[in-house]
Coordinates of C-alpha atoms and ligand atoms in Angstrom, one line a residue:
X657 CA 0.0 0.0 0.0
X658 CA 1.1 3.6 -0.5
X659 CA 1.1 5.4 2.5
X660 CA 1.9 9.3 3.2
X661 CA 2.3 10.7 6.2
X662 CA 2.3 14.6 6.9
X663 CA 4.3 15.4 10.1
X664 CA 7.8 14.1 10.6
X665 CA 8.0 14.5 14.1
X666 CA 7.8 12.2 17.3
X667 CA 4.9 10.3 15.5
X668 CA 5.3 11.4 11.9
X669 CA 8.9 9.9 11.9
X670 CA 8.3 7.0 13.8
X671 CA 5.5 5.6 12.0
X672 CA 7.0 6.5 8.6
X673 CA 9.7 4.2 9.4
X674 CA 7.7 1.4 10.8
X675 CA 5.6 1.2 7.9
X676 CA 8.3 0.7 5.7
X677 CA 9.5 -1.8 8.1
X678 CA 5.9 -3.6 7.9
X679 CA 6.2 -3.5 4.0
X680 CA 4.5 -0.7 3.0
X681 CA 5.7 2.2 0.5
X682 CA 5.9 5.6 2.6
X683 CA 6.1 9.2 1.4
X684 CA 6.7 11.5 4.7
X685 CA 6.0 14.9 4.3
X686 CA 7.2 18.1 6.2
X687 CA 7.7 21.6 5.8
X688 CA 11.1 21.6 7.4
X689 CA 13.8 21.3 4.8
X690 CA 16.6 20.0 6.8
X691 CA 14.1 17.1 8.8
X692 CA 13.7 16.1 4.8
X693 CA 17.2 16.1 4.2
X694 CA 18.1 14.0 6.8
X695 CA 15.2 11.7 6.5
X696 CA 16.3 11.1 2.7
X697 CA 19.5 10.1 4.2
X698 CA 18.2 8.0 6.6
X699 CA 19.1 9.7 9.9
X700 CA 16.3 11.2 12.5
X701 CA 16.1 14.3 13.7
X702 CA 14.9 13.1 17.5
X703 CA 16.7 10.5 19.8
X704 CA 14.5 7.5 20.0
X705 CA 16.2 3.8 20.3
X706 CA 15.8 1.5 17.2
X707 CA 14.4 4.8 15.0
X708 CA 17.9 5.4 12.9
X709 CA 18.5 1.3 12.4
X710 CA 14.8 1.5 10.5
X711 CA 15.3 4.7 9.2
X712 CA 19.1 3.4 7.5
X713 CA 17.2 0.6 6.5
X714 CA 14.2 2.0 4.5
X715 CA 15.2 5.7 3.8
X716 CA 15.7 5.7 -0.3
X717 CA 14.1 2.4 -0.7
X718 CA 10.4 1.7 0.5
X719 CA 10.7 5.4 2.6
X720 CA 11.2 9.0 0.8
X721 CA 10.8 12.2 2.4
X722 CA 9.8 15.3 0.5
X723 CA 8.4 18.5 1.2
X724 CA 6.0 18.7 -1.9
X725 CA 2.4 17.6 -0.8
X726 CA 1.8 16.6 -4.1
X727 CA 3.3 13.1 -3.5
X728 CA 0.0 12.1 -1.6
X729 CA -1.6 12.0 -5.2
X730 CA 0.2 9.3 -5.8
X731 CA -0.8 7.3 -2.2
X732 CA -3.8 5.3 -0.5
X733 CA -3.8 6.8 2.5
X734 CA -2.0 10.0 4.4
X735 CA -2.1 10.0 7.8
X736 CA -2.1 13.8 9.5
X737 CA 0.6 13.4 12.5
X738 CA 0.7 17.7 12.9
X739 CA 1.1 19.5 15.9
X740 CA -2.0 20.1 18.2
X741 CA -0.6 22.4 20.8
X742 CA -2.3 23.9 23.8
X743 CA -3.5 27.7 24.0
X744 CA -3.2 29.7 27.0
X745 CA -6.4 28.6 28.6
X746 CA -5.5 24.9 28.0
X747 CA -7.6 24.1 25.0
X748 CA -6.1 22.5 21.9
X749 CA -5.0 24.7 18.9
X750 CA -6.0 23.0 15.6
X751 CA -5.0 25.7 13.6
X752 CA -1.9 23.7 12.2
X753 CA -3.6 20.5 11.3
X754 CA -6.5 22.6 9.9
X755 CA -3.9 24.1 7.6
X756 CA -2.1 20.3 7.1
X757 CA -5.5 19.3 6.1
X758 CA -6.1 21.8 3.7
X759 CA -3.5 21.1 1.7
X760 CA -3.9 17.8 1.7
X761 CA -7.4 18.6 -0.3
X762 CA -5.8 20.8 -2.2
X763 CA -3.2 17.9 -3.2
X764 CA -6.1 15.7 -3.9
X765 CA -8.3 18.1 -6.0
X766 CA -9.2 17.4 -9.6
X767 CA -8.0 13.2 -8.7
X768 CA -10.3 10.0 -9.1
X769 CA -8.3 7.8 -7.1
X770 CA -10.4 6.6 -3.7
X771 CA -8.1 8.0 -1.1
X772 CA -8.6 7.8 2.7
X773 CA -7.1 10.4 5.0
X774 CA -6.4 9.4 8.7
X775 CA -6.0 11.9 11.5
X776 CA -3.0 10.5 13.6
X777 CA -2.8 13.2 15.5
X778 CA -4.5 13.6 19.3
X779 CA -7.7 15.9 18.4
X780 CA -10.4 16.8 21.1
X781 CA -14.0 15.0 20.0
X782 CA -15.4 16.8 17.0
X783 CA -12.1 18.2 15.8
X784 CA -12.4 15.9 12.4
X785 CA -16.0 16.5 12.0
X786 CA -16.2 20.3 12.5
X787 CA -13.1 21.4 11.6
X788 CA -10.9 18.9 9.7
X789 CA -13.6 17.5 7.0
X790 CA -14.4 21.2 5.9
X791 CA -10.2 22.4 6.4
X792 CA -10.3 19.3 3.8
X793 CA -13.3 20.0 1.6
X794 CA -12.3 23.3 1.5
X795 CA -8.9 22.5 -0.1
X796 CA -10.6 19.5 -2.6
X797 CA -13.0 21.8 -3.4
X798 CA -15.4 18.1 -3.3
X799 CA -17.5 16.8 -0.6
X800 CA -15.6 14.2 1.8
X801 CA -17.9 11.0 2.3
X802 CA -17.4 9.5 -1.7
X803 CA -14.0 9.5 -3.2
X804 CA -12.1 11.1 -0.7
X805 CA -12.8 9.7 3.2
X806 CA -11.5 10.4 6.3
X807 CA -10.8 8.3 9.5
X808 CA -9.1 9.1 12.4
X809 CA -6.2 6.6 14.4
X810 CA -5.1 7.7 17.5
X811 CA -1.3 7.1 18.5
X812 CA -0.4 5.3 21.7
X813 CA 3.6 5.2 21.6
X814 CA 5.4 6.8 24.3
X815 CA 8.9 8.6 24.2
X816 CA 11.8 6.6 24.5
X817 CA 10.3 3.4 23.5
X818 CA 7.9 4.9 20.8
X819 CA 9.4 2.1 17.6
X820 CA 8.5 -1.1 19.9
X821 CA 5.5 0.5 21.3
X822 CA 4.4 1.4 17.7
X823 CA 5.1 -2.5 16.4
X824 CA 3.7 -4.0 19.6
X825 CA 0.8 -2.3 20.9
X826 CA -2.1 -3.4 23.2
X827 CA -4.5 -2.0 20.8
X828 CA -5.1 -0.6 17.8
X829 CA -8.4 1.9 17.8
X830 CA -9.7 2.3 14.1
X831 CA -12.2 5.1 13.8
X832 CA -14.3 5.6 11.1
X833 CA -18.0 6.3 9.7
X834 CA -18.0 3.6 6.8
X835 CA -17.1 0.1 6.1
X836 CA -15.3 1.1 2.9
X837 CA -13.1 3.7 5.4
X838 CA -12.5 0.7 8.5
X839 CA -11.5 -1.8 5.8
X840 CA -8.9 0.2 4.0
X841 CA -7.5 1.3 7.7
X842 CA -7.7 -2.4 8.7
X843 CA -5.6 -2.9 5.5
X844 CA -2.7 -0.4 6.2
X845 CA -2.7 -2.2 9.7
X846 CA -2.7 -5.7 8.7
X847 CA 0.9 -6.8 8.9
X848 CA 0.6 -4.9 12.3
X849 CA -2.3 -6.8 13.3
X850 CA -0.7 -10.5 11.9
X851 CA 2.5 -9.9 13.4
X852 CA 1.5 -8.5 16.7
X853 CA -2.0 -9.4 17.3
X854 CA -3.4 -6.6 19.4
X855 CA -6.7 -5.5 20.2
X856 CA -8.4 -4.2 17.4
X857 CA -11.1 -1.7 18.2
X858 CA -13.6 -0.6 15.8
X859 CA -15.0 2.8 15.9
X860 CA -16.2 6.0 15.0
X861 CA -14.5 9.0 14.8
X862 CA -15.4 10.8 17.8
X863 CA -15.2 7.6 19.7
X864 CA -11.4 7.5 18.1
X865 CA -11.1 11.0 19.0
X866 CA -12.3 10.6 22.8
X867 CA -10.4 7.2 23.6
X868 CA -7.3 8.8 23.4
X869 CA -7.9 11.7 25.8
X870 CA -9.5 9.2 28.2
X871 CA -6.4 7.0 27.8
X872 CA -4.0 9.7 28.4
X873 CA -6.4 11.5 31.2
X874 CA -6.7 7.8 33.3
X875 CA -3.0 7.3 33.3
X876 CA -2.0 11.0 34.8
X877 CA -5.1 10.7 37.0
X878 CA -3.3 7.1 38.1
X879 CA -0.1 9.1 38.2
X880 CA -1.8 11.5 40.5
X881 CA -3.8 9.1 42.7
X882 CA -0.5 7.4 43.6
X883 CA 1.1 10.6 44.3
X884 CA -1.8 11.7 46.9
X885 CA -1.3 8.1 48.5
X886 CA 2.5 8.6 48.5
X887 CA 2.3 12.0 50.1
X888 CA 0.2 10.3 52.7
X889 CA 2.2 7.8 53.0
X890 CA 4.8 10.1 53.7
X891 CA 3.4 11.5 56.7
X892 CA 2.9 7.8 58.2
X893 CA 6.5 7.2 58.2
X894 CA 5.3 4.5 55.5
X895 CA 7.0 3.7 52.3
X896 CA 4.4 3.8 49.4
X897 CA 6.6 1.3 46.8
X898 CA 5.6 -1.4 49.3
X899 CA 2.0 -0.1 49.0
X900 CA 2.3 0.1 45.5
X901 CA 3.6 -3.4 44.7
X902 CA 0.6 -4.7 46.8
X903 CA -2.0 -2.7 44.9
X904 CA -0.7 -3.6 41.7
X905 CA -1.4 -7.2 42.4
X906 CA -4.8 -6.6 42.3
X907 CA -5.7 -7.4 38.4
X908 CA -8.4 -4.3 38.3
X909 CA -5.8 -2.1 39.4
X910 CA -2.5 -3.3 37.7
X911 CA 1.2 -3.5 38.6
X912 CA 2.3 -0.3 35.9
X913 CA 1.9 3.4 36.4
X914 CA 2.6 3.2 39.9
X915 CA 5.6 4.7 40.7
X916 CA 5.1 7.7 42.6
X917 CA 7.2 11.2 43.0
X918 CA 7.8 14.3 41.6
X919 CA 4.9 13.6 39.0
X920 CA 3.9 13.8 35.3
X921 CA 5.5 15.8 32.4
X922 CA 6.0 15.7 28.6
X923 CA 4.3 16.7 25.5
X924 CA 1.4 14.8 26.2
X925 CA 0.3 14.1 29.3
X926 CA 0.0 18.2 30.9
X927 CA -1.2 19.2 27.3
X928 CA -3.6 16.3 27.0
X929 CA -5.4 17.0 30.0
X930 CA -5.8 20.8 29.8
X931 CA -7.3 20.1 26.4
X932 CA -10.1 17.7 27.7
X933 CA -10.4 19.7 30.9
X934 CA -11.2 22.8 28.8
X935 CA -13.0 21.1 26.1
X936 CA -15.5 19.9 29.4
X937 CA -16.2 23.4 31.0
X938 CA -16.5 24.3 26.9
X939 CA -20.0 22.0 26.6
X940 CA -20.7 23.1 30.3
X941 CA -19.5 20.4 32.5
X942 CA -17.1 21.2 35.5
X943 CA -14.0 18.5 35.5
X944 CA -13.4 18.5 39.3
X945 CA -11.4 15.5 39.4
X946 CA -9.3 15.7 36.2
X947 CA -8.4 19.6 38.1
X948 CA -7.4 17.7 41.3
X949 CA -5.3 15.8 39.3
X950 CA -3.4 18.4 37.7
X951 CA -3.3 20.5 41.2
X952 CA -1.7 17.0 43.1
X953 CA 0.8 17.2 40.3
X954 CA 1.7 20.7 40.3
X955 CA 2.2 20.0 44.0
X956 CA 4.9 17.7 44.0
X957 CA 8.5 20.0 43.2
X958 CA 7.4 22.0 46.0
X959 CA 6.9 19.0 48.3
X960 CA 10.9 18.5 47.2
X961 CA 11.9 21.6 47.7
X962 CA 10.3 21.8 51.1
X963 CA 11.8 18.2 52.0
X964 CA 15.5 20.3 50.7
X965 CA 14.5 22.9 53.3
X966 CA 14.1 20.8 56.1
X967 CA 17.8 20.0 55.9
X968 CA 19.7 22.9 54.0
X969 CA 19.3 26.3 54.5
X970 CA 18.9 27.0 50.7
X971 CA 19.3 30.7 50.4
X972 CA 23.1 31.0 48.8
X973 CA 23.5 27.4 49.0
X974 CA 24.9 25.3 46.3
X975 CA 22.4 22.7 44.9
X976 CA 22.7 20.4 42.2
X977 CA 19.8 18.8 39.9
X978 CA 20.1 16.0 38.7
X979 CA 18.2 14.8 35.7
X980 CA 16.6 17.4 33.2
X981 CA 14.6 15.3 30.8
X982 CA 10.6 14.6 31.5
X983 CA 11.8 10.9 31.7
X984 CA 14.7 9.0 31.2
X985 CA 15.6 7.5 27.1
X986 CA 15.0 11.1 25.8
X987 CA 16.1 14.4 25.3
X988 CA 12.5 16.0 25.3
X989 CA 12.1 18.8 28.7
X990 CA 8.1 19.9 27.7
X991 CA 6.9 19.8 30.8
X992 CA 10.0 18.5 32.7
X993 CA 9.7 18.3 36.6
X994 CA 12.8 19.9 36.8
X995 CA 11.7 23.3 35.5
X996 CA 9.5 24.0 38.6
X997 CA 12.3 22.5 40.7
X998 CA 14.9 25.4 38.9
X999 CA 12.5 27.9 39.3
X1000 CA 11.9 27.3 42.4
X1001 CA 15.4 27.2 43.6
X1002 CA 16.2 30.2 41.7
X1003 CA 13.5 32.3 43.5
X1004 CA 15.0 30.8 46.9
X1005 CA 18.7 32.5 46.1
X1006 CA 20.3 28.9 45.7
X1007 CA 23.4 28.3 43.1
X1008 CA 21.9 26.0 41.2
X1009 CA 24.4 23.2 39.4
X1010 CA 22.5 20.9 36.9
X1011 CA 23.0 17.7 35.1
X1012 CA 21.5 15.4 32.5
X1013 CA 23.4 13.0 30.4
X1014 CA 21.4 14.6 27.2
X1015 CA 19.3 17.1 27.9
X1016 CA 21.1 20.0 29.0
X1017 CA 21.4 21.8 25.8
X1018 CA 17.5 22.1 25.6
X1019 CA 17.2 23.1 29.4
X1020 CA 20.3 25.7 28.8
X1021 CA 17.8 27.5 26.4
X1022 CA 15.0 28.0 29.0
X1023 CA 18.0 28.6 31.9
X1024 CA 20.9 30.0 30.3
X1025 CA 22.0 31.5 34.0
X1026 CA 22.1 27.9 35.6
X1027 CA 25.5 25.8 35.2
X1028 CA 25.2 23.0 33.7
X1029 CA 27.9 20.2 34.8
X1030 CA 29.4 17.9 32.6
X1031 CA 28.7 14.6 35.0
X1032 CA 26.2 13.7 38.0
X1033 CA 29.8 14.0 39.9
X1034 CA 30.8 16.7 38.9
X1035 CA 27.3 18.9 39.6
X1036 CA 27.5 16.8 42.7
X1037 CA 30.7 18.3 44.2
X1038 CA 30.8 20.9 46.7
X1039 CA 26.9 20.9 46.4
X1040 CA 25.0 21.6 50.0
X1041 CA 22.1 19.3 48.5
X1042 CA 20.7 17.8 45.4
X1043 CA 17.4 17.0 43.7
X1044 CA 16.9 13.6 42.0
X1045 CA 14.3 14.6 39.4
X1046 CA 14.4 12.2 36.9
X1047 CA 15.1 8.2 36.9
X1048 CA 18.1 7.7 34.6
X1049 CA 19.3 4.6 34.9
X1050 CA 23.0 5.6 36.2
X1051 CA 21.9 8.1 39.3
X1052 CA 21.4 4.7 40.9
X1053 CA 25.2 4.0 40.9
X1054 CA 26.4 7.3 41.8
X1055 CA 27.4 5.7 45.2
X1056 CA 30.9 7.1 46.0
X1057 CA 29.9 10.7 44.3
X1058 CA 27.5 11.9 46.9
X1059 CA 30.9 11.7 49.2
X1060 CA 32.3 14.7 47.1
X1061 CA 29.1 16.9 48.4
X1062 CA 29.4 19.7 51.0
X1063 CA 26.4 18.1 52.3
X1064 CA 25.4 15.2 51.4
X1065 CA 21.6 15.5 51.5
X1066 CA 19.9 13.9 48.9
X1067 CA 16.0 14.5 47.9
X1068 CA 14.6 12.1 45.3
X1069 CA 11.9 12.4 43.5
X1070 CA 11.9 9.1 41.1
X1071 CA 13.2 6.6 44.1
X1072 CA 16.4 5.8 42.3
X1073 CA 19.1 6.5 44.3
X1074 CA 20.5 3.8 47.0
X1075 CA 19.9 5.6 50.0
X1076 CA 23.5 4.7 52.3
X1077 CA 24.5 5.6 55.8
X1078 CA 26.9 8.3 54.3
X1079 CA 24.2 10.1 52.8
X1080 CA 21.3 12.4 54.4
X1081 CA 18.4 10.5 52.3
X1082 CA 14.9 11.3 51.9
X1083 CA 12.2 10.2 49.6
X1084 CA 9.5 12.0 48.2
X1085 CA 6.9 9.3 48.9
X1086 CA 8.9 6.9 50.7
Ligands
LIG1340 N1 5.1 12.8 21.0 C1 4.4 11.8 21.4 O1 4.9 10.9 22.1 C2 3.0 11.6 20.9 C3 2.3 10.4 21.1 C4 1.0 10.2 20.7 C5 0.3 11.2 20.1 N2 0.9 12.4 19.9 C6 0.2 13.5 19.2 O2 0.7 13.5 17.8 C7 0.7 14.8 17.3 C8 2.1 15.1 16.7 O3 2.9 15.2 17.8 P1 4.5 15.1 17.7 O4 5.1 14.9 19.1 O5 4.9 14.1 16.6 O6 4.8 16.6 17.1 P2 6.2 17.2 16.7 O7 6.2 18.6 17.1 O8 7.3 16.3 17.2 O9 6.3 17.1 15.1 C9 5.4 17.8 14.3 C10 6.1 17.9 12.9 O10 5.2 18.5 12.0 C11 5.9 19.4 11.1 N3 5.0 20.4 10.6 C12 4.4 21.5 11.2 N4 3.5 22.1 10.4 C13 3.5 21.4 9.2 C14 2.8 21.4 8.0 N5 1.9 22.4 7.8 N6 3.0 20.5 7.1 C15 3.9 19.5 7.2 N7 4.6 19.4 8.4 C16 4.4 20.3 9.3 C17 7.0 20.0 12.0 O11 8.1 20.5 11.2 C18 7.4 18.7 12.8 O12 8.4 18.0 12.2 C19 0.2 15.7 18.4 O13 -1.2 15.8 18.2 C20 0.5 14.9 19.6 O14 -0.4 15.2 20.7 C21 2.2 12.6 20.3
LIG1341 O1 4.5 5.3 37.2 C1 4.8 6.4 36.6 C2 4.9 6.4 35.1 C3 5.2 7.6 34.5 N1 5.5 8.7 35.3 C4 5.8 10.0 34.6 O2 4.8 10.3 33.6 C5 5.3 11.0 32.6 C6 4.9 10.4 31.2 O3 5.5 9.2 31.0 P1 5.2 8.2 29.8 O4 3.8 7.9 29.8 O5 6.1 7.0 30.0 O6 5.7 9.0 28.6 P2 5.0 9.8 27.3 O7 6.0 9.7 26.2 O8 4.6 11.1 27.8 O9 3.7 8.9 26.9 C7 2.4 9.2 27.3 O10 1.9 10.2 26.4 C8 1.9 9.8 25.0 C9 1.4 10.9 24.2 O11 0.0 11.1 24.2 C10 1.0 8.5 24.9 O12 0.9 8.1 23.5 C11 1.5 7.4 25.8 O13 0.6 6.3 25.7 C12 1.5 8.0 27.2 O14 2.1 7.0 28.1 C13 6.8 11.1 32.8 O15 7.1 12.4 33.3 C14 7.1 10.0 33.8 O16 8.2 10.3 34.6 C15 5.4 8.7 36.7 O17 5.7 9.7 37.3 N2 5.1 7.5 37.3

């Protein structure tokens, strides 16, 4: 099958590639020259693990990048994987894939091939129906609903792990408003569905549209709900891992999402729920939980930096953070714990000293005042205290560094450290 896909980001990028790998022909399409470029030589342009091995594999063969939208005349299906950021108030901004979707008509006007488009991208319920369909129609300058159809696909895949999460998913949510559009999705999914054999759920559109948010929205509210049981925990002198791993035996509840701390970032998961939050009070219905959430989350840096307080006097101290990234295996800060953490040192008068083994040139944008230290030992020594704020693998062998510290009080936030007799150690929900 031919297959386009507009967007060569996080999503556009990786499922460009894995389609290739499952056999199909891909065209990706973006408006930045140089992702093109590199895409064409078979390099990406984001760190995710097994993404350049597929992309040196397929780029020039069954995968081509271009910038020219007219390619998709020549494909099945294009799959819209476009930017849906948040405005100030929290609801989503469709204006890019509005304009993505646009051209894409105007790519397709005047054809007579059948082609199905698939929103890929995470829209609130409605988005295709009220704004995408006419953003397309407009462009065609045809109705959508006879040659040209349009589904929508939500994507799953996390950061860091987003190739095998793409190639082995749970499920698979197909939303569409006609047989003719669920077969032809089924289709593009089939060596997918043979090799992996996930769920496949049928759909419509809206339904598409709405099992993402809830997806997203139940797994920070899990986030959250461990958090508030952690910080309670906390004040029983009780460790809330144990807790956890006692819970998560119980099949209705499950083992994963459980581990508590400093709470949720990224691209998705702050952005996600603002978007369904706002898109609630929107049609007149007051999310009260899904706020509690986010407050419980916006709570936790400050719970560190109080924990900090109780031992170190932080006004002129020197304190290192470590761990910049939202979570460990990528180089992404949206959202990252640590900028509330910086901030909130900063306001305090510390000397802040930070550390992440690839994330620090993003954070030096958004701090350029903060020093940035080449290795967790080296932000660690002299330092009056540290916050753990993200759970890379090798802060949990940093053993003899904390020795090098002024102080050696250490606040975690991710429980990854190996709390010692030489160290001042204190958990954040533990
Ligand atoms: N990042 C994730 O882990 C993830 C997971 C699931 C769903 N999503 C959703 O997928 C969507 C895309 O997210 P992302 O993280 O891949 O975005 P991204 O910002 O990483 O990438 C978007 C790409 O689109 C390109 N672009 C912008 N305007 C364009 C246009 N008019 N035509 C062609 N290309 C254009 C940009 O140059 C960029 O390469 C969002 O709705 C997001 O919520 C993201
Ligand atoms: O038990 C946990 C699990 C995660 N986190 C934090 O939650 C955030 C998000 O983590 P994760 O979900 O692993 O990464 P994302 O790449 O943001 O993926 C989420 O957001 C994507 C975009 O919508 C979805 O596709 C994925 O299914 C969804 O997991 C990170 O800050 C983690 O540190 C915790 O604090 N405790």
């Amino acid at each position: 099958m031919n297959i386009a896909v507009v967007g060569s980001g996080y999503v556009g990028t990786t499922i460009a590639a894995c389609f290739a790998d499952l056999g199909h022909d891909v065209t990706a399409i973006d408006i930045d020259e140089d992702i093109v470029e590199r895409l064409n030589r078979g390099e990406a342009s984001i760190h995710e693990p097994g993404l350049d091995e597929l992309l040196s594999e397929h780029a020039g063969g069954r995968l081509t990048a271009t910038t020219d939208y007219d390619a998709i005349t020549d494909c099945d299906v294009t799959f819209l994987a476009l930017p849906t950021p948040s405005r100030e108030d929290g609801s989503i901004d469709a204006s890019i894939i509005e304009g993505g979707a646009r051209s894409v008509g105007e790519a397709l006007s005047g054809g007579s091939e059948e082609h199905l488009v698939v929103v890929k991208s995470t829209v609130v319920p409605g988005t295709t129906e009220e704004a995408l369909i006419p953003a397309i129609e407009d462009g065609a300058g045809e109705a959508v609903g006879e040659r040209i159809r349009v589904g929508m696909n939500p994507e799953f895949l996390r950061e860091g792990s987003a190739v095998t999460d793409f190639l082995e998913p749970d499920k698979v949510v197909l939303g569409a408003s006609d047989d003719w559009s669920h077969e032809r999705l089924e289709s593009v999914f089939e060596p997918l569905i043979e090799r992996a054999e996930p769920a496949v759920v049928e759909a419509t559109v809206r339904e598409a549209e709405m099992i993402k948010y809830a997806n997203n929205a139940f797994l920070a509210s899990k986030i959250s709900l461990i958090n508030e049981i952690g910080n309670v925990c906390k004040e029983f002198g009780i460790d809330a891992y144990r807790i956890a791993d006692a819970i998560g035996l119980d099949d209705r509840i499950g083992e994963q999402f459980l581990r508590s701390g400093v709470g949720w970032g990224g691209s998705c998961f702050p952005k996600d729920v603002d978007a369904l939050r706002a898109a609630a009070r929107e049609a007149g219905y007051e999310p009260e939980l899904l706020d509690s959430v986010v407050a419980v989350n916006d709570r936790q840096p400050e719970r560190m930096l109080a924990l900090l307080e109780k031992h170190v006097d932080v006004e002129g101290a020197r304190i290192a953070v470590l761990g910049l990234s939202f979570k460990p295996g990528t180089d992404d800060i949206r959202n990252s714990r640590s900028i509330p953490a910086i901030e909130g040192l900063v306001e305090r008068g510390a000397d802040v000293v930070a550390y992440d083994p690839v994330a620090t040139e993003n954070m030096r944008e958004l701090f350029p005042d903060v020093e940035y230290a080449d290795s967790a030992s080296e932000a660690l020594s002299g330092a009056d205290g540290t916050l753990v704020m993200t759970d890379w693998d090798e802060f949990a062998a940093l053993g003899d560094a904390f020795e090098g510290m002024a102080s050696p009080v250490v606040i975690d936030g991710r429980r990854i450290v190996e709390p010692s007799e030489s160290i001042t150690y204190e958990g954040l929900t533990w």
